[in-house]
Short mmCIF file of C-alpha atoms in Angstrom, two decimals:
data_model
loop_
_atom_site.label_atom_id
_atom_site.label_comp_id
_atom_site.label_asym_id
_atom_site.label_seq_id
_atom_site.Cartn_x
_atom_site.Cartn_y
_atom_site.Cartn_z
CA UNK A 1 110.86 122.14 73.27
CA UNK A 2 108.74 122.82 76.36
CA UNK A 3 110.42 124.92 79.05
CA UNK A 4 108.88 125.45 82.49
CA UNK A 5 110.13 127.74 85.23
CA UNK A 6 109.23 127.38 88.91
CA UNK A 7 109.50 130.27 91.36
CA UNK A 8 108.39 131.28 94.84
CA UNK A 9 110.47 128.97 97.00
CA UNK A 10 112.52 130.07 99.97
CA UNK A 11 113.02 129.76 103.71
CA UNK A 12 109.93 129.89 105.91
CA UNK A 13 109.18 129.10 109.56
CA UNK A 14 106.87 126.22 110.54
CA UNK A 15 103.26 127.30 110.20
CA UNK A 16 104.06 129.79 107.47
CA UNK A 17 102.89 129.93 103.86
CA UNK A 18 104.38 130.08 100.38
CA UNK A 19 102.89 130.24 96.90
CA UNK A 20 104.84 128.53 94.15
CA UNK A 21 104.39 129.45 90.49
CA UNK A 22 104.93 127.41 87.33
CA UNK A 23 105.13 129.46 84.15
CA UNK A 24 105.90 129.13 80.45
CA UNK A 25 106.51 132.18 78.28
CA UNK A 26 106.87 130.72 74.77
CA UNK A 27 103.92 128.33 74.67
CA UNK A 28 100.53 127.87 76.27
CA UNK A 29 99.93 125.46 79.14
CA UNK A 30 96.20 125.27 78.36
CA UNK A 31 96.40 121.90 76.59
CA UNK A 32 98.32 120.15 79.37
CA UNK A 33 97.69 118.93 82.84
CA UNK A 34 100.27 120.29 85.28
CA UNK A 35 101.61 118.26 88.17
CA UNK A 36 103.56 119.36 91.22
CA UNK A 37 106.20 116.99 92.61
CA UNK A 38 108.71 117.26 95.42
CA UNK A 39 111.94 115.50 96.29
CA UNK A 40 113.75 115.65 99.62
CA UNK A 41 117.38 114.52 100.04
CA UNK A 42 117.62 110.74 100.13
CA UNK A 43 113.96 110.25 99.17
CA UNK A 44 112.12 109.38 95.97
CA UNK A 45 110.29 112.01 93.97
CA UNK A 46 106.74 112.29 95.32
CA UNK A 47 103.64 113.37 93.45
CA UNK A 48 101.94 116.19 95.37
CA UNK A 49 99.02 117.32 93.22
CA UNK A 50 97.82 117.80 89.66
CA UNK A 51 95.39 120.05 87.82
CA UNK A 52 93.52 119.20 84.63
CA UNK A 53 93.35 121.38 81.53
CA UNK A 54 89.86 122.46 82.66
CA UNK A 55 91.05 123.36 86.15
CA UNK A 56 89.97 120.30 88.17
CA UNK A 57 92.46 119.68 91.01
CA UNK A 58 93.59 116.38 92.50
CA UNK A 59 95.76 115.93 95.60
CA UNK A 60 97.86 112.77 95.76
CA UNK A 61 99.99 113.22 98.87
CA UNK A 62 97.94 112.51 102.00
CA UNK A 63 100.38 114.51 104.08
CA UNK A 64 99.44 117.79 102.35
CA UNK A 65 95.65 117.42 102.14
CA UNK A 66 93.94 120.39 103.71
CA UNK A 67 97.14 122.44 103.59
CA UNK A 68 98.12 122.68 99.89
CA UNK A 69 95.96 123.67 96.94
CA UNK A 70 96.65 123.82 93.21
CA UNK A 71 95.11 126.30 90.79
CA UNK A 72 95.71 127.75 87.34
CA UNK A 73 95.24 131.15 85.76
CA UNK A 74 95.03 130.66 82.01
CA UNK A 75 95.09 134.40 81.33
CA UNK A 76 98.54 134.48 82.95
CA UNK A 77 99.60 131.09 81.56
CA UNK A 78 100.59 130.10 85.09
CA UNK A 79 99.87 127.29 87.56
CA UNK A 80 100.16 127.86 91.32
CA UNK A 81 100.72 125.72 94.39
CA UNK A 82 99.49 127.45 97.55
CA UNK A 83 101.23 125.95 100.59
CA UNK A 84 99.84 126.75 104.04
CA UNK A 85 100.64 125.52 107.56
CA UNK A 86 104.06 124.42 106.39
CA UNK A 87 105.94 121.76 108.34
CA UNK A 88 109.64 120.84 108.40
CA UNK A 89 108.71 117.61 106.61
CA UNK A 90 107.66 119.72 103.60
CA UNK A 91 111.28 120.71 103.00
CA UNK A 92 112.18 119.62 99.47
CA UNK A 93 112.86 120.77 95.94
CA UNK A 94 109.50 121.33 94.24
CA UNK A 95 109.04 120.72 90.51
CA UNK A 96 106.23 121.28 88.03
CA UNK A 97 105.76 119.16 84.93
CA UNK A 98 103.43 118.65 81.93
CA UNK A 99 101.44 115.60 80.90
CA UNK A 100 98.29 114.67 78.97
CA UNK A 101 96.57 112.99 81.92
CA UNK A 102 96.98 113.57 85.66
CA UNK A 103 98.99 110.98 87.56
CA UNK A 104 100.94 110.68 90.81
CA UNK A 105 103.83 109.03 88.95
CA UNK A 106 106.71 111.09 87.59
CA UNK A 107 107.35 108.92 84.49
CA UNK A 108 103.96 109.99 83.10
CA UNK A 109 105.20 113.58 82.79
CA UNK A 110 107.32 114.76 79.89
CA UNK A 111 108.65 118.29 80.44
CA UNK A 112 109.98 119.49 83.78
CA UNK A 113 111.14 122.74 85.31
CA UNK A 114 114.43 123.19 87.11
CA UNK A 115 112.86 123.08 90.58
CA UNK A 116 112.61 125.58 93.42
CA UNK A 117 113.89 124.94 96.95
CA UNK A 118 111.45 125.11 99.86
CA UNK A 119 112.98 125.00 103.34
CA UNK A 120 110.78 124.96 106.45
CA UNK A 121 112.83 125.51 109.58
CA UNK A 122 112.85 127.42 112.83
#
């Protein structure tokens, strides 16, 4: 069974930066696309970005374009989400997940991590 672990969340002031990590220790992520999603209280889960098995990134959320970037390091079996110029509206639980093809829709993804909390507040 696939098991993903997110890390790197925390409390940051507006305008600050965080880098989230998505890792798997018992299997390789090379054959999967990896998506990042976020969910704020009272809101639906939102697709943020996705990266193909060959490393091609796609950003789905217009609100994060120019501020967030996704990348992967296959040697470390890890996918990253670099988050810059953070805003209070970015506050959410962030999840990574695996799929065969990139999509902005959560049902297309099979295995999920437990999530990591990102709070942007002054």
